[in-house]
Coordinates of C-alpha atoms and ligand atoms in Angstrom, one line a residue:
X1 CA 0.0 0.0 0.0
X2 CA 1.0 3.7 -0.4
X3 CA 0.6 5.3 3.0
X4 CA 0.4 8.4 3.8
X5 CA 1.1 10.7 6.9
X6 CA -0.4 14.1 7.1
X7 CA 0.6 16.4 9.5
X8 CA -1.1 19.8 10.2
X9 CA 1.2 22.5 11.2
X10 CA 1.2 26.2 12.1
X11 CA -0.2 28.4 14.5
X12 CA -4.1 29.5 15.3
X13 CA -5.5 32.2 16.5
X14 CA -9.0 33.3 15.8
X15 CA -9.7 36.4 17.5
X16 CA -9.9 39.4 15.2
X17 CA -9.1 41.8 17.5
X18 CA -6.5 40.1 19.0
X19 CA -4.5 39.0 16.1
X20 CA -5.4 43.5 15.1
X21 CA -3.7 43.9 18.6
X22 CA -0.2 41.9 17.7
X23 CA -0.3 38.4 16.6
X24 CA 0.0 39.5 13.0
X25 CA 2.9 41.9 14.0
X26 CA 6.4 41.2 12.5
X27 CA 8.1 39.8 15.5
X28 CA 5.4 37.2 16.5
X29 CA 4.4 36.2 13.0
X30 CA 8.9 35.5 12.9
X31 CA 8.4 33.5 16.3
X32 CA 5.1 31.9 14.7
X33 CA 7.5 30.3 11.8
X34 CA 10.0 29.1 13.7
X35 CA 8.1 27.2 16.3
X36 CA 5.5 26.1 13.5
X37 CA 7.7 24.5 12.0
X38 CA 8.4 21.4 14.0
X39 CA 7.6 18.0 12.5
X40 CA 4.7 15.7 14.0
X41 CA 6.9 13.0 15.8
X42 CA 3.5 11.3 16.6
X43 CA 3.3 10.1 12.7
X44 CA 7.1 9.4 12.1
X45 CA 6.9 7.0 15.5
X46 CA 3.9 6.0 14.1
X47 CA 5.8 5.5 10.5
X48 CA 8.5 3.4 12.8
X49 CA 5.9 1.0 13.6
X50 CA 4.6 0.3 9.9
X51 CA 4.7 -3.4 9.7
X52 CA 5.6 -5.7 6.9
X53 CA 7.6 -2.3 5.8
X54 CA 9.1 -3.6 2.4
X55 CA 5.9 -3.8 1.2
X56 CA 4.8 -0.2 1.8
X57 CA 5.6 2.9 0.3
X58 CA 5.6 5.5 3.1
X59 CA 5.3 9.2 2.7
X60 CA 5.3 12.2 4.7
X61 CA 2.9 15.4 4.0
X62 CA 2.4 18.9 5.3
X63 CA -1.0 20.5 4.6
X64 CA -0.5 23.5 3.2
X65 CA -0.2 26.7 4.3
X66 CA -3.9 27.4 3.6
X67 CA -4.6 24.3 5.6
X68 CA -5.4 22.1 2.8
X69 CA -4.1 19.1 1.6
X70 CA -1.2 18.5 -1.0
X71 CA -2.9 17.0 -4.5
X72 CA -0.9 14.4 -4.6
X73 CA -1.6 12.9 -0.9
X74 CA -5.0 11.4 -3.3
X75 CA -2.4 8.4 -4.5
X76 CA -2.6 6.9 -1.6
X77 CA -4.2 4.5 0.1
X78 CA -4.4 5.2 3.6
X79 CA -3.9 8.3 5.3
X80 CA -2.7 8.7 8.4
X81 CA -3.6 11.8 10.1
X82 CA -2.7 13.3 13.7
X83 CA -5.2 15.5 15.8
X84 CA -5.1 18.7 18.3
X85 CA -8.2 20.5 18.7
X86 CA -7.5 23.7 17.2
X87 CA -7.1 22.2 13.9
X88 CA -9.5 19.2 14.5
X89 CA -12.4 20.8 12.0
X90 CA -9.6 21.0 9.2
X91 CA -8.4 17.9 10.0
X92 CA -12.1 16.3 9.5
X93 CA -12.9 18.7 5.9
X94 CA -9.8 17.1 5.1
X95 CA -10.9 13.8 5.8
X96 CA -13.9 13.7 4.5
X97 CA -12.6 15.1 1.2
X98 CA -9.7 12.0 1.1
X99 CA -12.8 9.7 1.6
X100 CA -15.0 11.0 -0.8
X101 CA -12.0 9.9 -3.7
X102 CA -11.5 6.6 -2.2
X103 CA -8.9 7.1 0.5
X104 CA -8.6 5.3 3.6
X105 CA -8.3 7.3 6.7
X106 CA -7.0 7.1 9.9
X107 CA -7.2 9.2 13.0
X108 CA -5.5 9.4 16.2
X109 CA -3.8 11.6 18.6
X110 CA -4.9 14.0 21.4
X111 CA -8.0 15.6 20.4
X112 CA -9.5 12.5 18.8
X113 CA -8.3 10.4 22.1
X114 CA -11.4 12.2 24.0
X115 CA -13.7 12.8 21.2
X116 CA -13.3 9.0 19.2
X117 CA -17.4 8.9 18.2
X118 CA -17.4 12.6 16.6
X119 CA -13.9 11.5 14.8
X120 CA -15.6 8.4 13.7
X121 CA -18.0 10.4 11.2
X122 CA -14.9 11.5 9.5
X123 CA -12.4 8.7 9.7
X124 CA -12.7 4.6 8.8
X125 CA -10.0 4.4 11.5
X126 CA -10.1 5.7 15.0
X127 CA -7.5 5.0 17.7
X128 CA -7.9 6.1 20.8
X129 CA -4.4 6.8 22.9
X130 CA -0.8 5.8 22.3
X131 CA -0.2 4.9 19.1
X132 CA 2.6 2.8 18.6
X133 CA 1.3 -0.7 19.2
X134 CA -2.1 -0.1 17.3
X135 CA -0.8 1.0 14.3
X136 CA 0.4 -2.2 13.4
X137 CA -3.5 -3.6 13.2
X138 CA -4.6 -0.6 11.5
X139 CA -2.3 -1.3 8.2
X140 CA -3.4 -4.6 8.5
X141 CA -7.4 -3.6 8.6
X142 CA -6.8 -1.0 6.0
X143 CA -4.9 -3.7 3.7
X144 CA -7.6 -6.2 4.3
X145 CA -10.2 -3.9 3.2
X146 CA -11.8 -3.8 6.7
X147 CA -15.1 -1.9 7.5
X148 CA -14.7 1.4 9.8
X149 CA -13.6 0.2 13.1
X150 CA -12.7 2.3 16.4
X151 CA -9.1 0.8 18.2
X152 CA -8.5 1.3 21.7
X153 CA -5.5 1.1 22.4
X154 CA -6.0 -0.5 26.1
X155 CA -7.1 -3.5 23.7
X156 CA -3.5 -3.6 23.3
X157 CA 0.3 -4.1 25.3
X158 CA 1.1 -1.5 27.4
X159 CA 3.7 0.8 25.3
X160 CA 6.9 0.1 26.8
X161 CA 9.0 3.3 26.5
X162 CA 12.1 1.6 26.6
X163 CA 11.9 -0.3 23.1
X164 CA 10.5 2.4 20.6
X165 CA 11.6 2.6 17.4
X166 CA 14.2 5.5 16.0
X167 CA 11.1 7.3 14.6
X168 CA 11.3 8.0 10.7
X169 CA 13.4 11.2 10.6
X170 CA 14.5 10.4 7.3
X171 CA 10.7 10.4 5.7
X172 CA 10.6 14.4 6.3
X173 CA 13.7 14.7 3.7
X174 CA 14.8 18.2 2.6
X175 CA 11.8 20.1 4.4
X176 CA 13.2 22.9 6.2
X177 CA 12.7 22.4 9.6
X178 CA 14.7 24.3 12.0
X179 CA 14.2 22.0 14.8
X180 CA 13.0 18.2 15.0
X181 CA 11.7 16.7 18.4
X182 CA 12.9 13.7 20.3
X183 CA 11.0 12.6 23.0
X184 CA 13.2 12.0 26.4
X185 CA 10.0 11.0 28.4
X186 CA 6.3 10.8 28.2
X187 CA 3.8 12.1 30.6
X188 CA 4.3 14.1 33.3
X189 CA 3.8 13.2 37.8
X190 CA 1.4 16.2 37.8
X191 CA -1.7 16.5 37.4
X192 CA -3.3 20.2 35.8
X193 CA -6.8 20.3 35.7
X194 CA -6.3 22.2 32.6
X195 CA -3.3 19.9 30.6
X196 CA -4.7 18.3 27.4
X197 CA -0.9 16.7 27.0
X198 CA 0.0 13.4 26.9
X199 CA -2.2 12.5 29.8
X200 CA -5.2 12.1 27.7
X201 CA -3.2 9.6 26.3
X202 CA -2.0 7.6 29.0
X203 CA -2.1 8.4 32.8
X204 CA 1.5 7.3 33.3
X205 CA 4.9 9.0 33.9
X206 CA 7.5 6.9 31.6
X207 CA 11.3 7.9 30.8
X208 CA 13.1 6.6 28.5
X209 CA 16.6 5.2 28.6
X210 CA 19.4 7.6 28.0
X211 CA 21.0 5.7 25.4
X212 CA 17.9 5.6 23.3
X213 CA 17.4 9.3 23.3
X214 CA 21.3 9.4 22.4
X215 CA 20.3 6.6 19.8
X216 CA 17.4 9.1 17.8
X217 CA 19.8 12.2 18.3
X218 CA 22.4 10.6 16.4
X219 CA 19.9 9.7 13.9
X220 CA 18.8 12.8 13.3
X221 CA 22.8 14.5 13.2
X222 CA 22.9 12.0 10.0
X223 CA 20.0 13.8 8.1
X224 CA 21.5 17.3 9.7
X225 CA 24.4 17.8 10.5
X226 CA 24.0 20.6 13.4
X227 CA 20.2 20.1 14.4
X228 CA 18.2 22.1 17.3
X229 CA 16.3 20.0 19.2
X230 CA 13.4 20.5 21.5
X231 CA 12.6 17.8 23.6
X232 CA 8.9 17.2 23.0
X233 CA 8.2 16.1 26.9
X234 CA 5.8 17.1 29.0
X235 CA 8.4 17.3 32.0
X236 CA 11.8 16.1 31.3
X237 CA 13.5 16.9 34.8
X238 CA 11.0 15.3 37.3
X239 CA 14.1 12.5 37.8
X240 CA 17.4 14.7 38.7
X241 CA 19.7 11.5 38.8
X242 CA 18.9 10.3 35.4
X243 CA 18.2 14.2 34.4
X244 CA 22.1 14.5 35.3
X245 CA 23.2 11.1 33.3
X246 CA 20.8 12.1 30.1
X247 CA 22.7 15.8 30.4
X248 CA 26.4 14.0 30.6
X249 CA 25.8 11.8 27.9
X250 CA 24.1 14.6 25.2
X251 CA 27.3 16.9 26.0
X252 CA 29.6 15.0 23.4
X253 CA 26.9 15.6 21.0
X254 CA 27.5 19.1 20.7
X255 CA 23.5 20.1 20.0
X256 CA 21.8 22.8 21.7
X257 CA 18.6 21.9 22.8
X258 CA 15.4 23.2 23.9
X259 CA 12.8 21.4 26.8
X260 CA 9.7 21.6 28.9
X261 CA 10.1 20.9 32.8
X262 CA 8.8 22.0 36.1
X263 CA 10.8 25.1 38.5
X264 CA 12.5 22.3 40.5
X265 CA 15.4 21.6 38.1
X266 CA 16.2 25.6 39.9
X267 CA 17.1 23.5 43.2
X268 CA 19.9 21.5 41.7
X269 CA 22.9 23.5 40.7
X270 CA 24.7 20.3 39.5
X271 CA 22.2 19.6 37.5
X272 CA 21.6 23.0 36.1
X273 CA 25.8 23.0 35.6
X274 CA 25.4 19.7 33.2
X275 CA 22.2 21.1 31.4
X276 CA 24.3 24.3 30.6
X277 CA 27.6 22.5 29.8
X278 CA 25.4 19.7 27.6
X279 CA 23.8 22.6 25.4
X280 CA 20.7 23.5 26.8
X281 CA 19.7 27.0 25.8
X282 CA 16.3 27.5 27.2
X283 CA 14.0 25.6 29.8
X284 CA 10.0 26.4 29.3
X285 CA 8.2 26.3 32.8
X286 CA 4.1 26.3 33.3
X287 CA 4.4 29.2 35.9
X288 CA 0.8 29.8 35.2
X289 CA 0.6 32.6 38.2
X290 CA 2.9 34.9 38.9
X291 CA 4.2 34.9 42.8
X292 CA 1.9 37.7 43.7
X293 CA -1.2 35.6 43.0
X294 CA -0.2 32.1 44.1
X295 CA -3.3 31.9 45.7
X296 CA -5.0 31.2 42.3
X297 CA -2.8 28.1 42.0
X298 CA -4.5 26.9 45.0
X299 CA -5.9 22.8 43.5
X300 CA -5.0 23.4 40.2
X301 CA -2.5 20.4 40.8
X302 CA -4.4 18.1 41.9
X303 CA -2.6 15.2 43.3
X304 CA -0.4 17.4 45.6
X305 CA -1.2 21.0 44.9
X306 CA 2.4 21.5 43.8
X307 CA 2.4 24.7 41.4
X308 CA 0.3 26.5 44.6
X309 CA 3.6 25.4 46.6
X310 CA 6.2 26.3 44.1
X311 CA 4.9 29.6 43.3
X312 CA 6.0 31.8 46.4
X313 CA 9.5 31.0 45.2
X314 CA 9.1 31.6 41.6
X315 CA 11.7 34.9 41.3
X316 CA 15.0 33.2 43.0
X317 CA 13.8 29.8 41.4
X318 CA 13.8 31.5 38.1
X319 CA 16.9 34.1 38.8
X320 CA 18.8 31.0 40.0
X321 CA 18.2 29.1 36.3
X322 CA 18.8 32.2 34.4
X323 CA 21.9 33.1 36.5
X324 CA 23.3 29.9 35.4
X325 CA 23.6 30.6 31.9
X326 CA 19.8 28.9 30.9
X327 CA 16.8 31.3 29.9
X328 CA 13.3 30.8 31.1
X329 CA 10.3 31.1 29.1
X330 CA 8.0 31.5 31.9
X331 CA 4.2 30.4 30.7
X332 CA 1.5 32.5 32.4
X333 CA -2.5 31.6 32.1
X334 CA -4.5 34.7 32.4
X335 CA -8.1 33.9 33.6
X336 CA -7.7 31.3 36.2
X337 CA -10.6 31.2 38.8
X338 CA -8.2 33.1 41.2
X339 CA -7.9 35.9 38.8
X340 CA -9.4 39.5 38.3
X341 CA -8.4 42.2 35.9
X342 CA -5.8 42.8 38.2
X343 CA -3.8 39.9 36.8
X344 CA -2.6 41.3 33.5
X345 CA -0.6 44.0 35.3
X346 CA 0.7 41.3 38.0
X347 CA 2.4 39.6 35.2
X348 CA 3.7 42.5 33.7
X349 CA 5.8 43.1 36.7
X350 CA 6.8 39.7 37.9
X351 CA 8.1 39.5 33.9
X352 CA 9.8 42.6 34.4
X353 CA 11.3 42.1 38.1
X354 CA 12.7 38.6 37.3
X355 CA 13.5 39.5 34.6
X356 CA 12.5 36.7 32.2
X357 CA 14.1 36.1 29.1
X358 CA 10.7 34.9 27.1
X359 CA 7.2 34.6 28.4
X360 CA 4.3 32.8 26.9
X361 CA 0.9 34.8 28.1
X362 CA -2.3 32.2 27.1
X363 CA -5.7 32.1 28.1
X364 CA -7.1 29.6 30.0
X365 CA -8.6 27.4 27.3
X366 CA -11.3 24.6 28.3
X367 CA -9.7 21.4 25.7
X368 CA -11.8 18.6 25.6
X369 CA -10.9 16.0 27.9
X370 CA -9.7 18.2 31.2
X371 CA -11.2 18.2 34.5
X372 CA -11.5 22.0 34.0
X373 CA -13.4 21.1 30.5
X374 CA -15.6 19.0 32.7
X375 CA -16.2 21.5 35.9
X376 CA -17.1 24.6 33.4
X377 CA -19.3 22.6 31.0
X378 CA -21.2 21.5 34.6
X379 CA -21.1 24.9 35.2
X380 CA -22.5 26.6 32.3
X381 CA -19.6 28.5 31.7
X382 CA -18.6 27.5 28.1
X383 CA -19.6 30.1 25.9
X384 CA -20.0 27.9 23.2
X385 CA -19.6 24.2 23.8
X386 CA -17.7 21.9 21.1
X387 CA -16.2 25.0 19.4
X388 CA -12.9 23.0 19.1
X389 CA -11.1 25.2 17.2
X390 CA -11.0 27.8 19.5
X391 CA -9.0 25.9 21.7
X392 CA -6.1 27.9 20.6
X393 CA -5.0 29.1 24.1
X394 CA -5.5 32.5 22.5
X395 CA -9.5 32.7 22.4
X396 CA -11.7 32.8 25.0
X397 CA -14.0 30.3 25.3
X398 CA -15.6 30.2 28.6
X399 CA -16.6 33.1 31.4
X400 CA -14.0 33.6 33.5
X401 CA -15.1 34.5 37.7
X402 CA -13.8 37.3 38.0
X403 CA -14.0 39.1 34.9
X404 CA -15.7 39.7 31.4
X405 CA -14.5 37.7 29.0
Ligands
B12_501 C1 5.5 19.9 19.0 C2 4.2 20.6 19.4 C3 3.6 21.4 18.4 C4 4.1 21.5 17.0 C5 3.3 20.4 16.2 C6 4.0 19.9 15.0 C7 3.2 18.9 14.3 N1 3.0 19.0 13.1 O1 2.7 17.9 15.0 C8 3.5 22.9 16.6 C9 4.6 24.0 17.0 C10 3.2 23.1 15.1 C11 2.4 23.1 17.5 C12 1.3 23.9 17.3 C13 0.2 24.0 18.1 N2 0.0 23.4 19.3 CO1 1.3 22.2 20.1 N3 2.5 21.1 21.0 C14 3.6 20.5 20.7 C15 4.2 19.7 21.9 C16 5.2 20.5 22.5 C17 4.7 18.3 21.6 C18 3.8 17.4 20.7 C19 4.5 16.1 20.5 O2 5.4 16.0 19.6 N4 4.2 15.0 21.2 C20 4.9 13.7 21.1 C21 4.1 12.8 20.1 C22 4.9 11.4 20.1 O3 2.9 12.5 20.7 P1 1.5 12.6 19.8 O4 1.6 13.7 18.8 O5 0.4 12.8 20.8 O6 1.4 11.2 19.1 C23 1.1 10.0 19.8 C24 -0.5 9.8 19.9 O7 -1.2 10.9 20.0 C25 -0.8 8.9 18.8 N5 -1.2 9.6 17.5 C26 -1.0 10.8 17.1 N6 -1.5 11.0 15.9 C27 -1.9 9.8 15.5 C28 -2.5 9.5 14.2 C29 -2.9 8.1 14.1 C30 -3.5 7.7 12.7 C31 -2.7 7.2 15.1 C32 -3.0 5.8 14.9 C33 -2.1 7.6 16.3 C34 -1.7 8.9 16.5 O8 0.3 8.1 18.6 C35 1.5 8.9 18.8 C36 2.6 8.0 19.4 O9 2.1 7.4 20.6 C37 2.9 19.6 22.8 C38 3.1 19.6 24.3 C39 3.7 18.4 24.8 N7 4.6 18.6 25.7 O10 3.3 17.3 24.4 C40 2.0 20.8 22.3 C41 0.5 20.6 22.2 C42 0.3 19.4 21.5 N8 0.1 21.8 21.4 C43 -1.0 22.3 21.7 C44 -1.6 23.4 21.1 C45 -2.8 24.0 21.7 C46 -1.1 23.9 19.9 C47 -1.7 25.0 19.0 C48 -3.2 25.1 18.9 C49 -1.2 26.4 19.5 C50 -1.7 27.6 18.6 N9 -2.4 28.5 19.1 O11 -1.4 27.6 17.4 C51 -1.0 24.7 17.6 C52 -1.9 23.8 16.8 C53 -1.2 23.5 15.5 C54 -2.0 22.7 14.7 N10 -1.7 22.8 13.4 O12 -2.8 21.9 15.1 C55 -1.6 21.6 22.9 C56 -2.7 20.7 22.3 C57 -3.9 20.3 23.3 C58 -4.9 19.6 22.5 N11 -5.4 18.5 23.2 O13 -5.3 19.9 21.5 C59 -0.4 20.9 23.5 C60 -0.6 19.6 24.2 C61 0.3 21.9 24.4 C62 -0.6 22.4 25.5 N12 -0.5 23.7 25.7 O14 -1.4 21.8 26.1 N13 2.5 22.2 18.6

């Protein structure tokens, strides 16, 4: 079979007079393309897994820039296609359309994890969760001609993180991607009411052994010589003794890199001293509140209330990171239940005073899936329920306590 994997890239934002207030001004439209362009590493591990390889012919798509798909995905004969929510309804038109001219489609990742019957009107194939050890079956229905089917993949084994597959870095070819991902872990100890990450796909914390991750990195330097890689994890730190070994063994590698972990890394200067030395160059923490409203943090981690205990601390935590030769981009949600209008200028300043090297200000955004999703729908406080794509972490898309929205 000719199979097909079509990833959806770019940014979204929908609110016109937000993107009139600055997402279409030079310097974030210039961020917008470099972070857009990272490939789906969902569909090359899932490319990995293709069974009875030799007898496939595996390709790898973008949609285009106007969020359609390339003409000549239509020769083959399944398509495998990955999900968020923001670009879910594009994701189905395309679907649809690849269907209506005899295509075989197949659907998976986050957004269709939580939503697998309103997929299944788009898609013969639905998986629900990790995909690695479904794929496998879904070749084989798709080859067999099977009729549309929904996969779980607790039907299947566990994934064990410790024997995945180099994923197919070499199927993106010349594309100009200025960074590829490499997963060091999956999941995350924490619990956010609000995270629509990998623990819609699986409730465990997994890492992965260093020498794998040293494995894909070295895979990659053959395709490019001097790659920048960001670590698509959740939390790559939670660990500080195998944090310290992953950081001593990327150092010979000479890459700089890129991750997302939590503010306790800023309590290890060893470890901090090996991320530096083994080419870390910035560290992206969910701050979510700045110091001066920690009391809005209060449950939203909710096995142990961590990010309420953490955030008192968050200015030497964040100095002490920074000081060490690291940059944080700090991640702030304006509109928690905690917050009133007074929060926009509280972020301001904490920026300022630290002061942070990037920040990433969102809106708290209701995906599908979250216990927050869950508490606001009970509460009546989506403004308009299954409006998917406006779970761009730029729109708002429920009323917040304290404040218009
Ligand atoms: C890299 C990344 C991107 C890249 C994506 C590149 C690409 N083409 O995929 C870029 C920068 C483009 C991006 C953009 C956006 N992102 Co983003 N991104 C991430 C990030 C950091 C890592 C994702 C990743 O690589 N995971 C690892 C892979 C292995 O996992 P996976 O994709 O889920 O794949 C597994 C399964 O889902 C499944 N699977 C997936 N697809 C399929 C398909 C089939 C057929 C099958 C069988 C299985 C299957 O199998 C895979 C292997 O187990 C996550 C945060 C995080 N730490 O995870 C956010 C995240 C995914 N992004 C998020 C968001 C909100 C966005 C944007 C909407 C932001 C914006 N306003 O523009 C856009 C949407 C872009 C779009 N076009 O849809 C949210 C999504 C939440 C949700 N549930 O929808 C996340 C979780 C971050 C967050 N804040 O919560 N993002």
């Amino acid at each position: 079979m000719k199979i097909g994997f079509l990833a959806m890239s770019g940014i979204r934002a929908h609110d016109p007079e937000l993107l009139k207030l600055g997402l279409t001004l030079p310097g974030f439209v210039e961020r917008s393309k470099t972070v857009a362009s990272l490939p789906s590493l969902g569909l090359l591990y899932l490319a990995a897994a293709t069974p009875d390889v030799a007898r496939h012919e595996l390709r790898y798509f973008e949609a285009e820039s106007d969020r359609t798909e390339p003409a000549e995905i239509y020769t083959c004969d399944l398509v495998a296609i990955s999900t968020f929510s923001a670009q879910v309804f594009e994701a189905y038109a395309i679907a649809d359309r690849l269907r209506a001219a005899g295509v075989k489609v197949a659907m998976g990742g986050l957004h269709v994890t939580v939503q697998p019957d309103e997929a299944a009107r788009h898609a013969d194939y639905v998986i629900i969760g990790e995909g690695d050890n479904v794929w496998p079956a879904v070749v084989r229905a798709a080859e067999a001609d099977e009729p549309p089917r929904t996969f779980d993949s607790k039907d299947f084994p566990p994934v064990d993180v410790a024997k995945l597959p180099i994923p197919r870095y070499d199927l993106l070819g010349e594309r100009p991607y200025n960074r590829f991902t490499v997963q060091t872990s999956r999941g995350c100890p924490w619990r956010c009411d609000f995270c629509a990450s990998t623990v819609m796909l699986s409730r465990r914390y997994r890492k992965r052994p260093v020498e794998q991750v040293i494995r894909d990195i070295e895979a990659i330097k053959q395709l490019r010589p001097n790659p920048f890689i960001e670590f698509a994890d959740d939390n790559t730190f939670v660990d500080k003794a195998w944090g310290k070994e992953l950081c001593r063994q990327l150092r010979p590698l000479n890459v700089k890199w890129f991750t997302e972990t939590d503010i306790t890394v800023a309590d290890d200067d060893e470890l901090l001293d090996l991320m530096r030395k083994a080419g870390c160059r910035q560290v992206l923490i969910g701050l979510e509140s700045p110091a001066q409203n920690a009391g809005a943090l209060q449950g939203i981690e909710m096995h142990h209330n961590v990010k309420a205990k953490w955030a008192p601390r968050y200015l030497e935590r964040v100095r002490n990171i920074q000081s060490r030769g690291i940059t944080v981009n700090g991640c702030f949600i304006l509109g928690l239940d905690g917050h009133g209008p007074e929060i926009f200028e509280q972020v301001l300043d904490f920026a300022l005073e630290v002061p942070l090297f990037d920040v990433q200000i969102t809106v708290l955004t209701p995906f599908p899936g979250t216990p927050l999703h869950e508490r606001l729908l009970k509460e009546g406080r989506i403004i308009q329920p299954g409006r998917w794509d406006l779970c761009t972490l730029f729109d708002v898309n429920y009323v917040p306590s304290n404040m218009t929205p």
